[in-house]
mmCIF file of C-alpha atoms in Angstrom:
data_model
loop_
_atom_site.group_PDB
_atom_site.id
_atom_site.type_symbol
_atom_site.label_atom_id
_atom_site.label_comp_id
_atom_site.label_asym_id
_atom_site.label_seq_id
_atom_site.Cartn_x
_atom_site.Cartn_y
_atom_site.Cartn_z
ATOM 1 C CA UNK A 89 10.158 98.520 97.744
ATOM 2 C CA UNK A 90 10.507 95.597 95.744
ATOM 3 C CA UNK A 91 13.012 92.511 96.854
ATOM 4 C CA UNK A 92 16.638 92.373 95.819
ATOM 5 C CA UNK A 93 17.155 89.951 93.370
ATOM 6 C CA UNK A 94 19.337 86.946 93.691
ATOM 7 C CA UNK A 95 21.857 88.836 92.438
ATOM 8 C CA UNK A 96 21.409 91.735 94.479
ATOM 9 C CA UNK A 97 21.591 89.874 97.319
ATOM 10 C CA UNK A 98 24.788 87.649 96.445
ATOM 11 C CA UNK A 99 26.313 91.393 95.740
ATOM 12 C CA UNK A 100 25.210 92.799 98.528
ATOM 13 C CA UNK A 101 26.769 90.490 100.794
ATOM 14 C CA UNK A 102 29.645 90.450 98.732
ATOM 15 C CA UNK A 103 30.246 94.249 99.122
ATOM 16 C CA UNK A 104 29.699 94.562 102.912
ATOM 17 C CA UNK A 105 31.966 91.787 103.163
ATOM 18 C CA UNK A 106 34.676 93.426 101.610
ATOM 19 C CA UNK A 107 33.831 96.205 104.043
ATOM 20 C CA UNK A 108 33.947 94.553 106.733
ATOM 21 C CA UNK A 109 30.898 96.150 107.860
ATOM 22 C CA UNK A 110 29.139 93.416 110.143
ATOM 23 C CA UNK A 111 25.580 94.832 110.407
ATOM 24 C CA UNK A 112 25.559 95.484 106.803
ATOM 25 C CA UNK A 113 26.336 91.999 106.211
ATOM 26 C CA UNK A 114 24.192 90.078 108.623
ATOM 27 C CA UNK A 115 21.168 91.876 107.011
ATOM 28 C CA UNK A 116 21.672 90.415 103.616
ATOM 29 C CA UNK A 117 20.821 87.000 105.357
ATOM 30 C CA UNK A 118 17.289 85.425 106.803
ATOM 31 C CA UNK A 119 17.414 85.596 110.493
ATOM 32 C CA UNK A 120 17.158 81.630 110.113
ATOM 33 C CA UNK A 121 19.481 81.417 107.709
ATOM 34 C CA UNK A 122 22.014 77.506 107.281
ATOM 35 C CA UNK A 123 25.459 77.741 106.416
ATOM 36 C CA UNK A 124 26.996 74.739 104.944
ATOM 37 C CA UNK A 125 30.626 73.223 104.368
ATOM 38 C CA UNK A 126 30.427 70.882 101.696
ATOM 39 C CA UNK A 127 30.150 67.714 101.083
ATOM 40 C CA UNK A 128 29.010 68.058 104.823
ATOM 41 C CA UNK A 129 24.936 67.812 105.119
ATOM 42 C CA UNK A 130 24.897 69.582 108.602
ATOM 43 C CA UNK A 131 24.769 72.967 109.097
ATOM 44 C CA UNK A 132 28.258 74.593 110.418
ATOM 45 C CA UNK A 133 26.263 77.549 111.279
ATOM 46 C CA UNK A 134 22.337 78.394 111.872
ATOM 47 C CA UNK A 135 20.846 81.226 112.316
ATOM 48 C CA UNK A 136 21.652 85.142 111.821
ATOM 49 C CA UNK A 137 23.014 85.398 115.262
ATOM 50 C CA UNK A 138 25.067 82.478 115.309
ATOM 51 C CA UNK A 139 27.185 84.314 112.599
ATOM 52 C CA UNK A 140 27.425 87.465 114.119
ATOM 53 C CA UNK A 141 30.279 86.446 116.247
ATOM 54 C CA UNK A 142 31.913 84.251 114.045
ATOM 55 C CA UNK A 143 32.179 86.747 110.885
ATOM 56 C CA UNK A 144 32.799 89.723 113.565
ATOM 57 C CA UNK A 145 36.119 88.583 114.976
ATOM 58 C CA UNK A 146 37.296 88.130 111.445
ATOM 59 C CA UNK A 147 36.686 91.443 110.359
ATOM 60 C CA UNK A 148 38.004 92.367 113.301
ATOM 61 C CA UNK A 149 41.558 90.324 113.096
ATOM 62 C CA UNK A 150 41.628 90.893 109.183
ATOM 63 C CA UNK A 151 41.721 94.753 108.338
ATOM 64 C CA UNK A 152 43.118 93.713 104.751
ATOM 65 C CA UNK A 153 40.339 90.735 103.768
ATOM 66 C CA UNK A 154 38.991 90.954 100.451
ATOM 67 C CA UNK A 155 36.963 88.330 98.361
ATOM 68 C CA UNK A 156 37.378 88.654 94.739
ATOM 69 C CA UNK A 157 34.468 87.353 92.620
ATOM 70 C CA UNK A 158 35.799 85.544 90.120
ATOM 71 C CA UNK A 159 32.883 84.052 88.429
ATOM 72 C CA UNK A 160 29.121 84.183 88.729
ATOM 73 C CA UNK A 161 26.431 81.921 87.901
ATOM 74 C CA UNK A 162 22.714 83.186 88.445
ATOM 75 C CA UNK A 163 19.902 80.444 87.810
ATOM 76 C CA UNK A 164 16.810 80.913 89.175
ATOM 77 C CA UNK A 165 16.664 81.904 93.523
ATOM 78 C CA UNK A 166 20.485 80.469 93.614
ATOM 79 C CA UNK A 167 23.790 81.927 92.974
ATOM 80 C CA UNK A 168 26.818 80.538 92.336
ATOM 81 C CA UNK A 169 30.371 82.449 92.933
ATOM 82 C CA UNK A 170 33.621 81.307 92.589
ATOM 83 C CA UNK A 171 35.954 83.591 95.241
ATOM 84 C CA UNK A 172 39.347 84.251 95.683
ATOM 85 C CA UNK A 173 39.699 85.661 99.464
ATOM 86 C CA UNK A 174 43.189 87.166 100.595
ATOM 87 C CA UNK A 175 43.563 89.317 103.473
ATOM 88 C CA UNK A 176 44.058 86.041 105.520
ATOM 89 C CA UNK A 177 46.863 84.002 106.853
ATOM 90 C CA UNK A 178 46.385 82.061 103.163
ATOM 91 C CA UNK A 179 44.373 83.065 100.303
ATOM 92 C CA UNK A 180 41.751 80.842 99.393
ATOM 93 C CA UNK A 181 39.673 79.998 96.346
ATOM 94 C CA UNK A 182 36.015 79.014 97.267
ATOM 95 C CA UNK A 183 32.432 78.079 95.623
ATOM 96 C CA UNK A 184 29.650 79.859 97.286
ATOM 97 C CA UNK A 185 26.283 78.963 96.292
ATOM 98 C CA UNK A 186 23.852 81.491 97.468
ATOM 99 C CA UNK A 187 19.735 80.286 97.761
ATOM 100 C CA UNK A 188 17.841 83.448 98.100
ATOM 101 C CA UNK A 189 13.993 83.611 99.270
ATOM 102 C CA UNK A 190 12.506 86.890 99.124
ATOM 103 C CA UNK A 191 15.657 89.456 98.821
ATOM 104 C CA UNK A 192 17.470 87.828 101.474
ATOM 105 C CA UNK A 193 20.099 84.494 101.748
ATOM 106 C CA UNK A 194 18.501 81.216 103.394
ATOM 107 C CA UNK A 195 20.889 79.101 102.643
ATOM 108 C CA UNK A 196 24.855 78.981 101.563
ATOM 109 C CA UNK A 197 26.961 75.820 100.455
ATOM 110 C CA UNK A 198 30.493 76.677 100.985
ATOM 111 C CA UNK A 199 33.889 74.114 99.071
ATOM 112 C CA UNK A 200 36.847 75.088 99.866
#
């Protein structure tokens, strides 16, 4: 079976998000996989496992969270969404920018 595309991938994540469905999620990303707040240059999270616990209690506390895509940019392995998330104690509007390396996420740049 042939990769996901960029695309794919950025959706896939996207829809097991809204889900909430954890293991769903997690595979949608490299099991080394760097998570990164921008402007920062350090990873806020590394590593598959490493986000298991972080994006599990928040499907857990947040039965109503939803991320809206609100635009999408595909160029090349990267993707580029701009989010609206409610569900939360405030909504917020984000930039994700998805690198994807064979079917899966490697690398996300998160502003808020």
């Amino acid at each position: 079976m042939p990769a996901r595309t960029p695309e794919e991938a950025a959706q896939a994540q996207l829809d097991a998000y809204n889900a909430r469905d954890l293991e769903a999620f997690l595979a949608c990303y490299t099991e080394d996989v760097e998570v990164f707040d921008l402007p920062g240059t350090e990873a806020k999270l590394q590593g598959r496992e490493a986000m298991r616990p972080v994006y599990g209690r928040m499907f857990d506390a947040t039965p109503d969270l939803h991320c809206e895509l609100v635009a999408r940019l595909c160029h090349d392995r990267f993707v580029i969404d701009q989010e609206y998330v409610t569900g939360r104690a405030e909504p917020v509007r984000a930039v994700a920018t998805y690198e994807v390396i064979d079917g899966l996420i490697r690398r996300v740049w998160f502003l808020r």
